[in-house]
Short mmCIF file of C-alpha atoms and ligand atoms in Angstrom, two decimals:
data_model
loop_
_atom_site.label_atom_id
_atom_site.label_comp_id
_atom_site.label_asym_id
_atom_site.label_seq_id
_atom_site.Cartn_x
_atom_site.Cartn_y
_atom_site.Cartn_z
CA MET A 1 24.11 9.93 1.26
CA LYS A 2 21.88 11.56 3.86
CA VAL A 3 18.15 10.77 3.64
CA LEU A 4 15.06 12.18 5.35
CA VAL A 5 12.04 9.87 5.52
CA VAL A 6 8.69 11.60 6.09
CA GLY A 7 5.84 9.67 7.76
CA PRO A 8 4.90 7.90 10.99
CA GLY A 9 4.05 4.27 10.20
CA GLY A 10 5.16 0.70 9.66
CA ARG A 11 5.92 1.41 6.01
CA GLU A 12 8.31 4.18 7.07
CA HIS A 13 9.99 1.89 9.61
CA ALA A 14 10.53 -0.64 6.80
CA ILE A 15 11.90 2.10 4.52
CA VAL A 16 14.28 3.38 7.21
CA ARG A 17 15.50 -0.16 7.88
CA ALA A 18 16.11 -0.82 4.18
CA LEU A 19 17.97 2.50 3.80
CA LEU A 20 20.20 1.69 6.76
CA SER A 21 21.27 -1.54 5.08
CA ASP A 22 22.44 0.37 1.97
CA PRO A 23 26.20 0.96 2.38
CA GLY A 24 25.84 4.16 0.33
CA VAL A 25 23.53 5.67 2.96
CA ARG A 26 25.52 7.44 5.68
CA GLU A 27 22.74 9.06 7.68
CA VAL A 28 18.95 8.71 7.96
CA HIS A 29 16.49 11.04 9.68
CA ALA A 30 12.75 10.60 10.09
CA ALA A 31 9.83 12.96 10.66
CA PRO A 32 7.83 12.35 12.74
CA GLY A 33 8.59 8.59 12.87
CA ASN A 34 7.42 6.39 15.74
CA ALA A 35 9.01 4.72 18.76
CA GLY A 36 10.60 1.97 16.65
CA ILE A 37 12.07 4.40 14.13
CA ALA A 38 13.32 6.65 16.96
CA ALA A 39 15.33 3.72 18.30
CA LEU A 40 17.24 3.61 14.98
CA VAL A 41 17.64 7.19 13.73
CA PRO A 42 17.09 10.80 14.87
CA THR A 43 13.42 11.81 14.59
CA HIS A 44 11.91 15.29 14.25
CA GLN A 45 8.44 16.23 15.43
CA VAL A 46 6.75 17.88 12.50
CA ASP A 47 3.32 17.79 10.87
CA ALA A 48 4.14 15.54 7.90
CA SER A 49 1.30 17.02 5.84
CA ASP A 50 2.37 20.66 6.28
CA PRO A 51 4.45 21.66 3.22
CA LEU A 52 6.00 24.68 4.96
CA ALA A 53 6.93 22.79 8.12
CA VAL A 54 8.48 19.89 6.20
CA THR A 55 10.39 22.27 3.89
CA ALA A 56 11.75 24.17 6.91
CA LEU A 57 13.02 20.90 8.39
CA VAL A 58 14.55 19.89 5.06
CA ARG A 59 16.47 23.17 4.86
CA THR A 60 17.86 22.57 8.35
CA LEU A 61 18.91 18.98 7.69
CA ASP A 62 20.09 19.55 4.10
CA PRO A 63 19.61 15.91 2.98
CA ASP A 64 20.59 14.44 -0.40
CA LEU A 65 17.17 12.80 -0.73
CA VAL A 66 13.72 13.21 0.82
CA VAL A 67 11.42 10.16 0.79
CA ILE A 68 7.74 10.85 1.45
CA GLY A 69 5.93 7.75 2.75
CA PRO A 70 2.18 8.32 3.21
CA GLU A 71 -0.47 9.58 0.79
CA ALA A 72 -1.72 12.50 2.90
CA PRO A 73 1.48 14.64 2.56
CA LEU A 74 1.69 13.79 -1.15
CA VAL A 75 -1.90 14.86 -1.78
CA ALA A 76 -1.20 17.98 0.33
CA GLY A 77 1.67 18.98 -2.00
CA VAL A 78 4.60 18.39 0.35
CA SER A 79 6.77 16.96 -2.43
CA ASP A 80 6.19 20.07 -4.61
CA ALA A 81 7.30 22.38 -1.80
CA VAL A 82 10.45 20.36 -1.05
CA ARG A 83 11.30 20.01 -4.75
CA GLU A 84 10.87 23.78 -5.25
CA ALA A 85 13.33 24.28 -2.40
CA GLY A 86 15.85 22.42 -4.58
CA TYR A 87 15.97 18.96 -2.99
CA PRO A 88 15.55 15.60 -4.78
CA VAL A 89 12.26 13.99 -3.67
CA PHE A 90 11.03 10.42 -3.97
CA GLY A 91 7.25 10.93 -4.10
CA PRO A 92 4.87 12.36 -6.70
CA SER A 93 3.74 15.98 -7.05
CA GLN A 94 0.33 16.97 -5.76
CA ALA A 95 -1.02 16.80 -9.33
CA ALA A 96 0.36 13.30 -9.92
CA ALA A 97 -0.82 12.15 -6.47
CA THR A 98 -4.40 12.73 -7.64
CA LEU A 99 -4.10 9.19 -9.03
CA GLU A 100 -4.76 8.14 -5.43
CA GLY A 101 -6.50 11.30 -4.17
CA SER A 102 -9.43 10.85 -6.56
CA LYS A 103 -10.66 7.49 -7.78
CA ALA A 104 -12.66 9.25 -10.52
CA PHE A 105 -9.44 10.92 -11.79
CA ALA A 106 -7.63 7.57 -11.75
CA LYS A 107 -10.43 6.07 -13.84
CA GLN A 108 -10.07 8.89 -16.40
CA VAL A 109 -6.32 8.35 -16.68
CA MET A 110 -6.80 4.59 -17.05
CA ALA A 111 -9.44 5.09 -19.76
CA GLU A 112 -7.13 7.48 -21.63
CA ALA A 113 -4.13 5.14 -21.31
CA GLY A 114 -6.07 1.99 -22.20
CA VAL A 115 -5.39 0.36 -18.81
CA PRO A 116 -7.73 -2.55 -17.95
CA THR A 117 -9.88 -1.76 -14.90
CA ALA A 118 -13.38 -2.35 -13.57
CA MET A 119 -16.19 -0.66 -15.50
CA ALA A 120 -17.32 2.23 -13.36
CA ARG A 121 -19.63 5.21 -13.04
CA VAL A 122 -19.22 8.32 -10.95
CA ALA A 123 -22.33 9.26 -8.94
CA SER A 124 -22.95 12.48 -7.04
CA ASN A 125 -26.53 11.95 -5.86
CA THR A 126 -28.90 9.19 -4.78
CA GLU A 127 -30.60 8.75 -8.16
CA GLU A 128 -27.30 8.38 -10.01
CA ALA A 129 -26.06 5.93 -7.38
CA ALA A 130 -29.21 3.80 -7.57
CA GLU A 131 -29.01 3.69 -11.36
CA ALA A 132 -25.33 2.69 -11.33
CA LEU A 133 -25.94 -0.07 -8.77
CA ASP A 134 -28.60 -1.54 -11.03
CA VAL A 135 -26.39 -1.31 -14.13
CA PHE A 136 -23.68 -3.45 -12.54
CA GLY A 137 -25.79 -5.61 -10.21
CA ALA A 138 -24.63 -7.50 -7.10
CA PRO A 139 -22.13 -7.84 -5.54
CA TYR A 140 -22.17 -4.04 -5.29
CA VAL A 141 -18.91 -2.04 -5.06
CA VAL A 142 -19.20 1.55 -3.79
CA LYS A 143 -16.08 3.68 -3.30
CA ASP A 144 -15.69 7.04 -1.63
CA ASP A 145 -14.00 9.17 -4.30
CA GLY A 146 -11.43 10.70 -1.93
CA LEU A 147 -8.78 9.43 0.50
CA ALA A 148 -10.20 7.13 3.18
CA ALA A 149 -7.21 5.17 4.56
CA GLY A 150 -8.35 1.98 2.82
CA LYS A 151 -11.72 2.12 4.56
CA GLY A 152 -13.88 3.99 2.04
CA VAL A 153 -14.88 0.95 0.00
CA VAL A 154 -17.99 -1.14 0.64
CA VAL A 155 -18.44 -4.45 -1.18
CA THR A 156 -21.81 -6.01 -0.39
CA ASN A 157 -24.72 -8.01 -1.74
CA ASP A 158 -27.09 -5.76 0.18
CA ARG A 159 -28.37 -2.99 -2.10
CA ALA A 160 -29.63 -0.91 0.83
CA GLU A 161 -26.19 -1.05 2.50
CA ALA A 162 -24.51 -0.03 -0.78
CA LEU A 163 -26.89 2.90 -1.16
CA ALA A 164 -26.43 3.93 2.48
CA HIS A 165 -22.63 4.07 2.01
CA ALA A 166 -23.07 6.23 -1.09
CA GLN A 167 -25.45 8.49 0.84
CA SER A 168 -22.96 8.92 3.69
CA CYS A 169 -20.32 10.03 1.13
CA PHE A 170 -22.78 12.52 -0.44
CA ASP A 171 -23.72 13.81 3.03
CA ALA A 172 -20.02 14.48 3.65
CA GLY A 173 -19.93 16.54 0.44
CA GLY A 174 -18.24 13.87 -1.70
CA GLU A 175 -18.90 11.72 -4.74
CA VAL A 176 -18.70 7.96 -5.16
CA VAL A 177 -17.38 5.62 -7.81
CA ILE A 178 -19.64 2.60 -8.34
CA GLU A 179 -18.16 -0.27 -10.27
CA GLU A 180 -18.50 -3.84 -11.38
CA PHE A 181 -17.37 -6.52 -8.95
CA LEU A 182 -13.98 -8.04 -9.79
CA ASP A 183 -13.60 -11.74 -8.99
CA GLY A 184 -10.24 -13.41 -8.47
CA PRO A 185 -7.28 -12.99 -6.13
CA GLU A 186 -5.65 -9.62 -5.51
CA VAL A 187 -2.00 -8.71 -6.09
CA SER A 188 -0.11 -5.58 -5.06
CA LEU A 189 2.74 -4.60 -7.36
CA PHE A 190 4.92 -1.60 -6.52
CA VAL A 191 6.55 0.06 -9.51
CA LEU A 192 9.31 2.64 -9.02
CA CYS A 193 8.93 5.51 -11.48
CA ASP A 194 11.20 8.43 -12.41
CA GLY A 195 8.67 10.22 -14.61
CA HIS A 196 9.44 8.02 -17.65
CA THR A 197 11.21 4.77 -16.78
CA VAL A 198 9.56 2.16 -14.54
CA VAL A 199 11.15 -0.58 -12.39
CA PRO A 200 8.84 -3.16 -10.75
CA LEU A 201 9.52 -4.64 -7.31
CA ALA A 202 8.45 -8.18 -6.35
CA PRO A 203 4.67 -8.68 -6.10
CA ALA A 204 2.94 -9.11 -2.74
CA GLN A 205 -0.49 -9.97 -1.44
CA ASP A 206 -2.30 -8.02 1.26
CA PHE A 207 -5.12 -9.10 3.61
CA LYS A 208 -7.63 -6.26 3.85
CA ARG A 209 -10.36 -7.57 6.14
CA ILE A 210 -10.00 -7.53 9.91
CA PHE A 211 -10.90 -11.19 10.61
CA ASP A 212 -9.66 -14.60 9.42
CA LEU A 213 -11.13 -15.96 6.18
CA ASP A 214 -11.63 -12.37 4.92
CA GLU A 215 -14.52 -11.65 7.26
CA GLY A 216 -15.45 -8.31 8.79
CA PRO A 217 -14.82 -4.74 7.70
CA ASN A 218 -11.96 -3.51 5.51
CA THR A 219 -8.83 -2.21 7.22
CA GLY A 220 -5.62 -0.60 5.99
CA GLY A 221 -4.19 -4.15 5.73
CA MET A 222 -3.69 -6.89 8.35
CA GLY A 223 -0.74 -8.74 6.83
CA ALA A 224 1.14 -9.49 3.64
CA TYR A 225 3.60 -11.86 2.02
CA SER A 226 5.99 -11.93 -0.89
CA PRO A 227 6.85 -13.36 -3.39
CA LEU A 228 3.76 -15.01 -4.92
CA ASP A 229 4.53 -18.36 -6.51
CA TRP A 230 0.96 -18.84 -7.77
CA VAL A 231 0.72 -15.88 -10.16
CA PRO A 232 0.77 -16.60 -13.91
CA GLU A 233 4.20 -16.51 -15.51
CA GLY A 234 4.98 -13.11 -16.96
CA LEU A 235 2.52 -11.28 -14.70
CA VAL A 236 5.01 -8.59 -13.65
CA GLU A 237 6.03 -7.92 -17.27
CA ASP A 238 2.36 -7.83 -18.23
CA VAL A 239 1.53 -5.28 -15.51
CA VAL A 240 4.47 -3.12 -16.56
CA ALA A 241 3.47 -3.24 -20.24
CA ARG A 242 -0.30 -2.85 -19.87
CA VAL A 243 -0.66 -0.85 -16.64
CA ALA A 244 2.40 0.93 -15.24
CA GLN A 245 4.16 2.14 -18.40
CA PRO A 246 0.97 3.41 -20.12
CA THR A 247 -0.06 5.22 -16.93
CA VAL A 248 3.35 6.83 -16.46
CA ASP A 249 3.38 7.80 -20.17
CA GLU A 250 -0.11 9.32 -19.85
CA MET A 251 0.91 11.32 -16.73
CA ALA A 252 3.99 12.63 -18.59
CA ARG A 253 1.84 13.54 -21.61
CA ARG A 254 -0.43 15.55 -19.30
CA GLY A 255 2.57 17.52 -18.03
CA THR A 256 2.36 15.95 -14.56
CA PRO A 257 5.10 13.29 -14.63
CA PHE A 258 4.89 10.58 -11.98
CA VAL A 259 7.97 10.26 -9.75
CA GLY A 260 7.75 7.84 -6.85
CA VAL A 261 6.09 4.48 -6.44
CA LEU A 262 2.98 3.59 -8.39
CA TYR A 263 1.18 1.00 -6.33
CA CYS A 264 -0.83 -1.14 -8.74
CA GLY A 265 -3.64 -2.86 -6.83
CA LEU A 266 -4.71 -5.66 -9.18
CA ALA A 267 -7.30 -8.39 -9.45
CA LEU A 268 -6.59 -11.49 -11.53
CA THR A 269 -10.15 -12.00 -12.74
CA SER A 270 -11.96 -14.48 -14.97
CA ARG A 271 -11.72 -11.79 -17.68
CA GLY A 272 -8.01 -11.19 -17.17
CA LEU A 273 -5.91 -8.61 -15.35
CA ARG A 274 -7.78 -5.58 -13.91
CA VAL A 275 -6.61 -2.61 -11.84
CA ILE A 276 -8.63 -2.29 -8.62
CA GLU A 277 -6.91 0.90 -7.55
CA PHE A 278 -3.80 2.99 -7.84
CA ASN A 279 -1.97 4.32 -4.82
CA VAL A 280 0.90 6.74 -5.11
CA ARG A 281 3.11 5.38 -2.33
CA PHE A 282 4.36 2.08 -0.95
CA GLY A 283 1.63 -0.16 0.47
CA ASP A 284 1.38 -0.85 4.16
CA PRO A 285 1.94 -3.67 5.24
CA GLU A 286 3.12 -5.09 1.87
CA THR A 287 6.28 -2.95 2.04
CA GLN A 288 7.26 -4.63 5.30
CA ALA A 289 7.29 -7.99 3.47
CA VAL A 290 8.70 -6.81 0.12
CA LEU A 291 11.64 -4.80 1.48
CA ALA A 292 12.63 -7.68 3.80
CA ARG A 293 13.76 -9.48 0.63
CA LEU A 294 15.36 -6.62 -1.32
CA ARG A 295 19.13 -6.96 -1.62
CA SER A 296 19.82 -4.05 -3.99
CA PRO A 297 20.91 -0.74 -2.41
CA PHE A 298 17.58 0.92 -1.66
CA GLY A 299 18.84 4.49 -1.21
CA ALA A 300 20.59 4.48 -4.58
CA LEU A 301 17.41 3.20 -6.22
CA LEU A 302 15.16 5.86 -4.70
CA LEU A 303 17.68 8.59 -5.53
CA ALA A 304 17.84 7.37 -9.16
CA ALA A 305 14.03 7.60 -9.33
CA ALA A 306 14.03 11.09 -7.80
CA LYS A 307 16.66 12.26 -10.32
CA GLY A 308 15.11 10.71 -13.44
CA LYS A 309 17.88 8.10 -13.76
CA LEU A 310 16.13 4.77 -13.30
CA ALA A 311 17.14 3.73 -16.83
CA ASP A 312 20.73 3.42 -15.52
CA ALA A 313 19.79 1.29 -12.47
CA ASP A 314 21.19 -2.25 -12.18
CA PRO A 315 18.66 -5.12 -12.26
CA LEU A 316 17.19 -5.68 -8.80
CA ARG A 317 18.51 -8.43 -6.56
CA TRP A 318 16.25 -10.34 -4.16
CA ALA A 319 16.84 -12.77 -1.31
CA PRO A 320 15.64 -16.24 -2.29
CA GLU A 321 13.61 -16.49 0.94
CA SER A 322 9.92 -15.72 1.45
CA ALA A 323 8.68 -12.99 3.77
CA VAL A 324 5.46 -12.86 5.79
CA ALA A 325 4.34 -9.78 7.73
CA VAL A 326 1.58 -10.12 10.34
CA VAL A 327 -0.01 -6.95 11.73
CA LEU A 328 -0.91 -6.59 15.39
CA ALA A 329 -3.79 -4.11 15.66
CA ALA A 330 -5.30 -2.32 18.63
CA HIS A 331 -8.50 -3.19 20.48
CA ASP A 332 -11.54 -2.17 18.39
CA TYR A 333 -9.55 -1.41 15.21
CA PRO A 334 -10.75 -0.43 12.59
CA ALA A 335 -13.78 1.22 14.27
CA THR A 336 -12.38 3.21 17.23
CA PRO A 337 -8.94 1.83 18.09
CA ARG A 338 -7.92 2.21 21.71
CA THR A 339 -4.50 3.75 22.31
CA GLY A 340 -2.20 3.93 25.31
CA ASP A 341 -1.99 0.16 25.93
CA ARG A 342 1.35 -1.16 27.11
CA ILE A 343 3.33 -3.25 24.56
CA ARG A 344 5.75 -5.88 25.85
CA GLY A 345 8.00 -8.56 24.35
CA ILE A 346 9.41 -6.82 21.28
CA LYS A 347 13.00 -7.68 22.20
CA LYS A 348 12.06 -11.34 22.57
CA ALA A 349 10.30 -11.29 19.21
CA ASN A 350 13.30 -9.68 17.52
CA ALA A 351 15.49 -12.44 19.00
CA VAL A 352 13.61 -15.17 17.09
CA PRO A 353 15.84 -16.16 14.13
CA GLY A 354 14.62 -14.62 10.86
CA VAL A 355 12.22 -12.26 12.66
CA HIS A 356 12.11 -8.50 12.94
CA VAL A 357 9.45 -6.22 14.35
CA LEU A 358 8.43 -3.04 12.57
CA HIS A 359 6.55 -0.43 14.58
CA ALA A 360 3.50 1.42 13.22
CA GLY A 361 1.30 3.12 15.85
CA THR A 362 3.68 3.11 18.83
CA ALA A 363 4.94 5.79 21.20
CA LEU A 364 6.74 6.12 24.51
CA ASP A 365 4.59 7.26 27.43
CA GLU A 366 5.70 9.75 30.09
CA ALA A 367 7.49 7.00 31.97
CA GLY A 368 9.36 6.00 28.79
CA LYS A 369 7.33 2.79 28.37
CA LEU A 370 6.26 1.56 24.94
CA VAL A 371 2.51 2.01 24.34
CA SER A 372 0.11 1.74 21.42
CA ALA A 373 -0.62 4.98 19.59
CA GLY A 374 -2.65 3.97 16.53
CA GLY A 375 -4.96 1.38 14.97
CA ARG A 376 -2.28 -0.81 13.47
CA VAL A 377 0.34 -1.06 16.19
CA LEU A 378 3.17 -3.07 14.64
CA ALA A 379 4.02 -5.84 12.20
CA VAL A 380 6.09 -8.93 12.86
CA VAL A 381 8.06 -9.96 9.76
CA GLY A 382 9.34 -13.50 9.30
CA LEU A 383 11.89 -14.37 6.65
CA GLY A 384 12.13 -18.10 5.93
CA GLU A 385 13.14 -20.56 3.25
CA ASP A 386 9.54 -20.82 2.03
CA LEU A 387 6.14 -19.46 3.06
CA VAL A 388 5.53 -22.25 5.56
CA ASP A 389 8.81 -21.43 7.30
CA ALA A 390 8.35 -17.64 7.08
CA ARG A 391 4.83 -17.91 8.52
CA GLU A 392 6.01 -20.05 11.38
CA ARG A 393 8.72 -17.56 12.26
CA ALA A 394 6.40 -14.55 12.05
CA TYR A 395 3.79 -16.20 14.29
CA ASP A 396 6.50 -17.39 16.72
CA GLY A 397 7.64 -13.79 16.99
CA LEU A 398 4.10 -12.52 17.43
CA ALA A 399 3.49 -14.98 20.26
CA LYS A 400 6.23 -13.23 22.27
CA ILE A 401 4.43 -9.87 22.12
CA GLU A 402 1.80 -8.75 24.60
CA LEU A 403 -0.78 -6.04 23.91
CA ASP A 404 -3.99 -5.80 25.87
CA GLY A 405 -6.92 -6.26 23.45
CA GLY A 406 -4.52 -6.76 20.53
CA GLN A 407 -5.93 -8.44 17.41
CA TYR A 408 -4.26 -10.22 14.54
CA ARG A 409 -5.23 -12.64 11.80
CA ASN A 410 -4.12 -16.25 12.05
CA ASP A 411 -4.36 -16.94 8.33
CA ILE A 412 -1.86 -14.52 6.75
CA ALA A 413 -0.29 -16.33 3.76
CA ALA A 414 -1.92 -19.58 4.94
CA LYS A 415 -3.64 -20.45 1.66
CA ALA A 416 -0.53 -19.67 -0.37
CA ALA A 417 1.64 -21.72 1.97
CA ARG A 418 -0.69 -24.67 1.27
CA SER A 419 -0.66 -23.91 -2.50
CA GLN A 420 -4.40 -23.28 -2.33
CA VAL A 421 -4.69 -19.92 -4.06
CA THR A 422 -6.75 -20.50 -7.18
CA LEU A 423 -7.24 -18.34 -10.23
CA PRO A 424 -10.76 -18.13 -11.68
CA GLU A 425 -11.39 -19.90 -14.94
CA GLN A 426 -10.80 -17.53 -17.86
CA ARG A 427 -13.90 -16.28 -19.66
CA VAL A 428 -14.29 -14.43 -22.95
CA PRO A 429 -14.24 -10.64 -22.37
CA ARG A 430 -17.63 -9.00 -22.20
CA HIS A 431 -18.31 -5.37 -23.18
CA ALA A 432 -20.77 -2.83 -21.83
CA ALA A 433 -21.18 0.48 -23.59
CA GLY A 434 -21.03 3.89 -21.95
CA ALA A 435 -19.05 3.05 -18.83
CA VAL A 436 -15.71 4.56 -17.85
CA GLY A 437 -12.74 2.23 -18.01
CA ASP A 438 -14.25 -0.50 -20.13
CA GLN A 439 -10.98 -1.63 -21.62
CA ALA A 440 -11.64 -5.37 -21.59
P1 AMP B 1 -9.53 0.03 -2.79
O1 AMP B 1 -9.51 1.08 -1.71
O2 AMP B 1 -10.05 0.52 -4.10
O3 AMP B 1 -8.27 -0.74 -2.84
O4 AMP B 1 -10.51 -1.10 -2.28
C1 AMP B 1 -10.31 -1.79 -1.06
C2 AMP B 1 -10.63 -3.24 -1.23
O5 AMP B 1 -11.99 -3.41 -1.63
C3 AMP B 1 -9.83 -3.92 -2.32
O6 AMP B 1 -8.59 -4.34 -1.89
C4 AMP B 1 -10.73 -5.08 -2.67
O7 AMP B 1 -10.60 -6.12 -1.72
C5 AMP B 1 -12.09 -4.49 -2.53
N1 AMP B 1 -12.52 -4.01 -3.86
C6 AMP B 1 -12.35 -2.78 -4.38
N2 AMP B 1 -12.85 -2.69 -5.63
C7 AMP B 1 -13.38 -3.90 -5.91
C8 AMP B 1 -14.07 -4.45 -7.05
N3 AMP B 1 -14.34 -3.71 -8.13
N4 AMP B 1 -14.44 -5.73 -6.98
C9 AMP B 1 -14.20 -6.48 -5.88
N5 AMP B 1 -13.58 -6.02 -4.78
C10 AMP B 1 -13.17 -4.74 -4.77
N1 LIG B 2 -2.17 -2.28 2.13
C1 LIG B 2 -3.00 -1.42 1.37
C2 LIG B 2 -2.49 -0.08 1.20
O1 LIG B 2 -1.39 0.24 1.55
O2 LIG B 2 -3.24 0.74 0.68
#
């Protein structure tokens, strides 16, 4: 099988790597890729979010499968254009990608499908925002309705800050979703979908804030690990039954079937399971940790999803080890990341047993030297017999890498490795009338 992977980041590097380890995959191409991907497979410089440009490339390469990594091309309709050209695509249509493109739309679908999520209100002006903040109280959660690369959400006890974030979204011509605060640890579960059948991968946990101990602003994700030994038994089955399958059924009922990966961002709260958000693609950097453990042929799985044949797929096989991915970010990420800094030591990091480096924002400069080219520069993945071992390997690998001004968190998977992740005590569900998504 010949596969084209569309996208430039660490997630796409992980996808390319997993495809290359599938004996059924003969050839992989990437567009545009990054310096790490270019070292593995041919890359093609194309605007990943331009449906015509991507379709033209697809016609030239004539692949058996096109995998679209990031949300921007999906929301721009790239999968529709490639599908119309007659090629199997792993990645939802523009209509189905609205599950990530609009948080208000996702809330409507969840309400319709009976999926448990935070109670929420949509606000499009200051008065509505102020009223919604007072309905839910502190801590305040204010979300930009549209795509914001994981940075459009403000969670704060400061009402003025919450209102200011809403105002900045209105000033930019947008709306906000204001919702109740969800307590409890977060879980990311990726569910492969073929429009009807769903197949869950192993759950992961992401670290969203820039600094240790979850301090500082939100980022796209500073690290991840998988599997999670602290989640309640049956969690994956529960998410499939109460979240993924009803959502996929509702999207099919609406005539916009969901094909691709439904990323269920979940909180395990004192009132039970709640969806924090849906994304319509693999998470970054969770994918770097999750795919490090997958032992089933990845290409065959994605092709089965693209062709509506997931019901025939064999049960997934996983390595017994744990995986930890630690992100190395650029100076001043997430505010105004500096690019063009020299990166050294990747070979040494890759030589550490159980370690591999996945590039994200990297490029070669004019002299052919590896330099940073984005906010999140790379991730070091450690695979070890348990989380303690995997963490040690990942951080050993990271210590070999040099990047001027580089930042990383020291506490990725630390609590879980010490068995210190706690679930909040369960409370009796509470109801509030008139709010979207009150499915408690
Ligand atoms: P989102 O873009 O919706 O995933 O939000 C980014 C991050 O903000 C999440 O991963 C959570 O850490 C936090 N967050 C979002 N919604 C809530 C909520 N209702 N309660 C608490 N934290 C939230
Ligand atoms: N790691 C969070 C995301 O991919 O949205």
